[in-house]
Amino acid sequence: MPSACSNAARGFLPLQVYVLKRPHVDEFLQRMGQLFECVLFTASLAKVRAGFLGSRAPAFIATPAFQYADPVADLLDRWGVFRARLFRESCVFHRGNYVKDLSRLGRELSKVIIVDNSPASYIFHPENAVPVQSWFDDMTDTELLDLIPFFEGLSREDDVYSMLHRLCNR
């Protein structure tokens, strides 16, 4: 999925970024949006920062992959599933990691779930986590599709802890 992550401000070059979408992410997001209030919470930076280039623009700019979360989220969230977006600025830097402090959401934690591939991201709230495997390019991956029935069941619970405890202690 191409993302035109451009910063049209004077002195900045537009960048073209290509992102592979994890298989079944569209179905997953659509269904989660029907079941839950969804918030994008990422340790990535919201916008690309290409820096001032002056008159000597290089032919190639290596931009770290963590600097384009907002434009990619725009393309990914075609249905308006995310009611809010929180970026690195909303994380807590703790022991060398950016941690997603779920208490900052202002919601009752017994009703909050975090889906993440990095245990360091949810170290403050491991009892709220649904861990997923990191994904790079396996187009046969079905993890998100496989999780939908679990979340459908979880959406009927008053408190997420008992069902999440069962998931993590299989």
PDB file of C-alpha atoms in Angstrom:
ATOM      1  CA  MET A   1       0.000   0.000   0.000  1.00  0.00           C
ATOM      2  CA  PRO A   2       1.728   3.217  -1.038  1.00  0.00           C
ATOM      3  CA  SER A   3       1.542   6.131   1.332  1.00  0.00           C
ATOM      4  CA  ALA A   4       2.457   9.584   0.122  1.00  0.00           C
ATOM      5  CA  CYS A   5       3.991  10.826   3.333  1.00  0.00           C
ATOM      6  CA  SER A   6       4.796  14.284   2.199  1.00  0.00           C
ATOM      7  CA  ASN A   7       5.653  17.374   4.098  1.00  0.00           C
ATOM      8  CA  ALA A   8       5.003  20.174   1.677  1.00  0.00           C
ATOM      9  CA  ALA A   9       6.545  22.781   3.952  1.00  0.00           C
ATOM     10  CA  ARG A  10       9.354  24.737   2.378  1.00  0.00           C
ATOM     11  CA  GLY A  11      12.646  22.890   2.553  1.00  0.00           C
ATOM     12  CA  PHE A  12      11.149  19.407   2.929  1.00  0.00           C
ATOM     13  CA  LEU A  13      11.000  16.711   0.279  1.00  0.00           C
ATOM     14  CA  PRO A  14       7.941  14.491  -0.182  1.00  0.00           C
ATOM     15  CA  LEU A  15       8.626  10.827   0.521  1.00  0.00           C
ATOM     16  CA  GLN A  16       6.900   7.789  -0.936  1.00  0.00           C
ATOM     17  CA  VAL A  17       6.576   4.990   1.608  1.00  0.00           C
ATOM     18  CA  TYR A  18       5.418   1.453   0.854  1.00  0.00           C
ATOM     19  CA  VAL A  19       3.790  -0.635   3.532  1.00  0.00           C
ATOM     20  CA  LEU A  20       2.630  -4.241   3.432  1.00  0.00           C
ATOM     21  CA  LYS A  21      -0.697  -4.785   5.139  1.00  0.00           C
ATOM     22  CA  ARG A  22      -0.919  -7.845   7.358  1.00  0.00           C
ATOM     23  CA  PRO A  23      -3.380 -10.351   5.889  1.00  0.00           C
ATOM     24  CA  HIS A  24      -6.939  -9.906   7.159  1.00  0.00           C
ATOM     25  CA  VAL A  25      -6.217  -6.539   8.804  1.00  0.00           C
ATOM     26  CA  ASP A  26      -9.184  -4.992   6.973  1.00  0.00           C
ATOM     27  CA  GLU A  27     -11.642  -7.611   8.238  1.00  0.00           C
ATOM     28  CA  PHE A  28     -10.128  -7.421  11.718  1.00  0.00           C
ATOM     29  CA  LEU A  29     -10.378  -3.632  11.983  1.00  0.00           C
ATOM     30  CA  GLN A  30     -13.905  -3.525  10.593  1.00  0.00           C
ATOM     31  CA  ARG A  31     -15.124  -6.109  13.099  1.00  0.00           C
ATOM     32  CA  MET A  32     -13.273  -4.552  16.038  1.00  0.00           C
ATOM     33  CA  GLY A  33     -14.834  -1.200  15.161  1.00  0.00           C
ATOM     34  CA  GLN A  34     -18.268  -2.810  15.417  1.00  0.00           C
ATOM     35  CA  LEU A  35     -17.484  -4.353  18.805  1.00  0.00           C
ATOM     36  CA  PHE A  36     -15.299  -1.831  20.631  1.00  0.00           C
ATOM     37  CA  GLU A  37     -14.203   1.762  20.973  1.00  0.00           C
ATOM     38  CA  CYS A  38     -10.856   1.468  19.171  1.00  0.00           C
ATOM     39  CA  VAL A  39      -7.838   3.675  19.800  1.00  0.00           C
ATOM     40  CA  LEU A  40      -4.597   3.502  17.840  1.00  0.00           C
ATOM     41  CA  PHE A  41      -1.765   3.614  20.390  1.00  0.00           C
ATOM     42  CA  THR A  42       1.688   3.381  18.855  1.00  0.00           C
ATOM     43  CA  ALA A  43       5.231   4.100  19.941  1.00  0.00           C
ATOM     44  CA  SER A  44       5.847   5.423  16.442  1.00  0.00           C
ATOM     45  CA  LEU A  45       6.143   9.091  15.617  1.00  0.00           C
ATOM     46  CA  ALA A  46       3.071  10.644  14.049  1.00  0.00           C
ATOM     47  CA  LYS A  47       4.650  12.410  11.083  1.00  0.00           C
ATOM     48  CA  VAL A  48       7.652  12.038   8.821  1.00  0.00           C
ATOM     49  CA  ARG A  49      10.439  14.432   9.694  1.00  0.00           C
ATOM     50  CA  ALA A  50      12.721  14.636   6.702  1.00  0.00           C
ATOM     51  CA  GLY A  51      14.639  17.654   7.969  1.00  0.00           C
ATOM     52  CA  PHE A  52      15.691  20.747   6.098  1.00  0.00           C
ATOM     53  CA  LEU A  53      17.606  19.811   2.974  1.00  0.00           C
ATOM     54  CA  GLY A  54      18.595  23.193   1.597  1.00  0.00           C
ATOM     55  CA  SER A  55      19.782  23.383  -2.003  1.00  0.00           C
ATOM     56  CA  ARG A  56      21.712  20.100  -1.956  1.00  0.00           C
ATOM     57  CA  ALA A  57      18.953  17.504  -1.927  1.00  0.00           C
ATOM     58  CA  PRO A  58      20.242  13.919  -1.826  1.00  0.00           C
ATOM     59  CA  ALA A  59      18.975  11.405  -4.348  1.00  0.00           C
ATOM     60  CA  PHE A  60      17.867   9.017  -1.587  1.00  0.00           C
ATOM     61  CA  ILE A  61      16.650   9.660   1.924  1.00  0.00           C
ATOM     62  CA  ALA A  62      16.642   6.826   4.425  1.00  0.00           C
ATOM     63  CA  THR A  63      13.763   7.611   6.736  1.00  0.00           C
ATOM     64  CA  PRO A  64      13.281   5.399   9.789  1.00  0.00           C
ATOM     65  CA  ALA A  65      10.173   3.251   9.516  1.00  0.00           C
ATOM     66  CA  PHE A  66       8.782   4.562  12.812  1.00  0.00           C
ATOM     67  CA  GLN A  67       8.147   8.080  11.511  1.00  0.00           C
ATOM     68  CA  TYR A  68       5.031   7.732   9.404  1.00  0.00           C
ATOM     69  CA  ALA A  69       2.324   6.335  11.675  1.00  0.00           C
ATOM     70  CA  ASP A  70      -0.326   9.004  11.064  1.00  0.00           C
ATOM     71  CA  PRO A  71      -0.301   8.900   7.239  1.00  0.00           C
ATOM     72  CA  VAL A  72      -0.268   5.094   7.258  1.00  0.00           C
ATOM     73  CA  ALA A  73      -3.131   5.041   9.768  1.00  0.00           C
ATOM     74  CA  ASP A  74      -5.084   7.330   7.416  1.00  0.00           C
ATOM     75  CA  LEU A  75      -4.799   4.714   4.683  1.00  0.00           C
ATOM     76  CA  LEU A  76      -5.360   1.758   6.975  1.00  0.00           C
ATOM     77  CA  ASP A  77      -8.410   3.136   8.767  1.00  0.00           C
ATOM     78  CA  ARG A  78     -10.726   3.597   5.799  1.00  0.00           C
ATOM     79  CA  TRP A  79     -13.798   3.002   7.979  1.00  0.00           C
ATOM     80  CA  GLY A  80     -13.031   5.462  10.756  1.00  0.00           C
ATOM     81  CA  VAL A  81     -12.506   2.708  13.326  1.00  0.00           C
ATOM     82  CA  PHE A  82      -9.970   4.617  15.429  1.00  0.00           C
ATOM     83  CA  ARG A  83     -11.739   7.136  17.632  1.00  0.00           C
ATOM     84  CA  ALA A  84      -8.391   8.499  18.764  1.00  0.00           C
ATOM     85  CA  ARG A  85      -4.722   8.146  17.845  1.00  0.00           C
ATOM     86  CA  LEU A  86      -1.942   8.221  20.401  1.00  0.00           C
ATOM     87  CA  PHE A  87       1.698   8.344  19.329  1.00  0.00           C
ATOM     88  CA  ARG A  88       5.119   8.214  20.945  1.00  0.00           C
ATOM     89  CA  GLU A  89       4.459  11.483  22.770  1.00  0.00           C
ATOM     90  CA  SER A  90       1.737   9.668  24.737  1.00  0.00           C
ATOM     91  CA  CYS A  91       4.057   6.829  25.773  1.00  0.00           C
ATOM     92  CA  VAL A  92       6.214   6.662  28.883  1.00  0.00           C
ATOM     93  CA  PHE A  93       9.937   6.136  28.295  1.00  0.00           C
ATOM     94  CA  HIS A  94      10.807   3.406  30.810  1.00  0.00           C
ATOM     95  CA  ARG A  95      14.073   1.447  30.943  1.00  0.00           C
ATOM     96  CA  GLY A  96      14.885   2.074  27.306  1.00  0.00           C
ATOM     97  CA  ASN A  97      11.407   1.317  25.939  1.00  0.00           C
ATOM     98  CA  TYR A  98       8.368   3.337  24.992  1.00  0.00           C
ATOM     99  CA  VAL A  99       5.560   1.939  27.150  1.00  0.00           C
ATOM    100  CA  LYS A 100       1.870   2.427  26.420  1.00  0.00           C
ATOM    101  CA  ASP A 101       0.376   3.455  29.754  1.00  0.00           C
ATOM    102  CA  LEU A 102      -3.258   2.432  29.388  1.00  0.00           C
ATOM    103  CA  SER A 103      -4.295   4.546  32.367  1.00  0.00           C
ATOM    104  CA  ARG A 104      -3.769   7.576  30.107  1.00  0.00           C
ATOM    105  CA  LEU A 105      -6.824   6.519  28.104  1.00  0.00           C
ATOM    106  CA  GLY A 106      -9.079   7.649  30.937  1.00  0.00           C
ATOM    107  CA  ARG A 107     -11.101   4.424  30.767  1.00  0.00           C
ATOM    108  CA  GLU A 108     -11.851   1.772  33.361  1.00  0.00           C
ATOM    109  CA  LEU A 109      -8.948  -0.669  32.925  1.00  0.00           C
ATOM    110  CA  SER A 110     -11.202  -3.700  33.414  1.00  0.00           C
ATOM    111  CA  LYS A 111     -12.694  -2.769  30.035  1.00  0.00           C
ATOM    112  CA  VAL A 112      -9.433  -2.013  28.186  1.00  0.00           C
ATOM    113  CA  ILE A 113      -7.530  -4.394  25.890  1.00  0.00           C
ATOM    114  CA  ILE A 114      -4.181  -3.829  24.207  1.00  0.00           C
ATOM    115  CA  VAL A 115      -3.230  -5.886  21.146  1.00  0.00           C
ATOM    116  CA  ASP A 116       0.523  -5.689  20.631  1.00  0.00           C
ATOM    117  CA  ASN A 117       3.503  -7.685  19.408  1.00  0.00           C
ATOM    118  CA  SER A 118       5.911  -6.196  21.952  1.00  0.00           C
ATOM    119  CA  PRO A 119       5.597  -7.175  25.641  1.00  0.00           C
ATOM    120  CA  ALA A 120       7.727  -4.130  26.499  1.00  0.00           C
ATOM    121  CA  SER A 121       4.902  -1.933  25.176  1.00  0.00           C
ATOM    122  CA  TYR A 122       2.415  -3.178  27.749  1.00  0.00           C
ATOM    123  CA  ILE A 123       4.746  -3.855  30.690  1.00  0.00           C
ATOM    124  CA  PHE A 124       2.622  -1.586  32.934  1.00  0.00           C
ATOM    125  CA  HIS A 125      -0.582  -3.521  32.109  1.00  0.00           C
ATOM    126  CA  PRO A 126       0.247  -7.126  31.095  1.00  0.00           C
ATOM    127  CA  GLU A 127      -3.128  -8.327  32.393  1.00  0.00           C
ATOM    128  CA  ASN A 128      -4.823  -6.250  29.659  1.00  0.00           C
ATOM    129  CA  ALA A 129      -2.737  -7.633  26.795  1.00  0.00           C
ATOM    130  CA  VAL A 130      -3.558  -9.855  23.880  1.00  0.00           C
ATOM    131  CA  PRO A 131      -0.092 -10.667  22.549  1.00  0.00           C
ATOM    132  CA  VAL A 132       0.299 -11.179  18.808  1.00  0.00           C
ATOM    133  CA  GLN A 133       3.264 -12.380  16.818  1.00  0.00           C
ATOM    134  CA  SER A 134       5.379  -9.857  14.944  1.00  0.00           C
ATOM    135  CA  TRP A 135       4.590  -9.883  11.244  1.00  0.00           C
ATOM    136  CA  PHE A 136       6.869  -9.035   8.359  1.00  0.00           C
ATOM    137  CA  ASP A 137       5.761 -10.519   5.057  1.00  0.00           C
ATOM    138  CA  ASP A 138       4.040 -13.907   5.451  1.00  0.00           C
ATOM    139  CA  MET A 139       1.000 -13.451   3.240  1.00  0.00           C
ATOM    140  CA  THR A 140      -0.476 -16.745   4.530  1.00  0.00           C
ATOM    141  CA  ASP A 141      -0.691 -15.372   8.099  1.00  0.00           C
ATOM    142  CA  THR A 142      -4.151 -15.740   9.690  1.00  0.00           C
ATOM    143  CA  GLU A 143      -3.522 -14.512  13.242  1.00  0.00           C
ATOM    144  CA  LEU A 144      -5.823 -11.477  13.027  1.00  0.00           C
ATOM    145  CA  LEU A 145      -8.589 -13.513  11.408  1.00  0.00           C
ATOM    146  CA  ASP A 146      -8.178 -16.224  14.059  1.00  0.00           C
ATOM    147  CA  LEU A 147      -8.549 -13.656  16.855  1.00  0.00           C
ATOM    148  CA  ILE A 148     -11.932 -12.328  15.711  1.00  0.00           C
ATOM    149  CA  PRO A 149     -14.029 -15.046  17.456  1.00  0.00           C
ATOM    150  CA  PHE A 150     -12.105 -14.481  20.695  1.00  0.00           C
ATOM    151  CA  PHE A 151     -12.824 -10.744  20.581  1.00  0.00           C
ATOM    152  CA  GLU A 152     -16.475 -11.373  19.729  1.00  0.00           C
ATOM    153  CA  GLY A 153     -16.720 -13.383  22.955  1.00  0.00           C
ATOM    154  CA  LEU A 154     -14.748 -10.806  24.897  1.00  0.00           C
ATOM    155  CA  SER A 155     -17.113  -8.051  23.766  1.00  0.00           C
ATOM    156  CA  ARG A 156     -19.915  -9.752  25.727  1.00  0.00           C
ATOM    157  CA  GLU A 157     -17.944  -9.723  28.997  1.00  0.00           C
ATOM    158  CA  ASP A 158     -18.357  -7.034  31.657  1.00  0.00           C
ATOM    159  CA  ASP A 159     -14.730  -7.412  32.731  1.00  0.00           C
ATOM    160  CA  VAL A 160     -11.921  -8.385  30.334  1.00  0.00           C
ATOM    161  CA  TYR A 161      -9.586  -9.853  32.955  1.00  0.00           C
ATOM    162  CA  SER A 162     -11.065 -13.340  33.388  1.00  0.00           C
ATOM    163  CA  MET A 163     -11.189 -14.081  29.661  1.00  0.00           C
ATOM    164  CA  LEU A 164      -7.737 -12.584  29.047  1.00  0.00           C
ATOM    165  CA  HIS A 165      -6.373 -14.666  31.931  1.00  0.00           C
ATOM    166  CA  ARG A 166      -7.773 -17.827  30.275  1.00  0.00           C
ATOM    167  CA  LEU A 167      -6.229 -16.824  26.930  1.00  0.00           C
ATOM    168  CA  CYS A 168      -2.772 -16.298  28.396  1.00  0.00           C
ATOM    169  CA  ASN A 169      -2.799 -19.447  30.555  1.00  0.00           C
ATOM    170  CA  ARG A 170      -3.671 -22.049  27.925  1.00  0.00           C
TER     171      ARG A 170
END
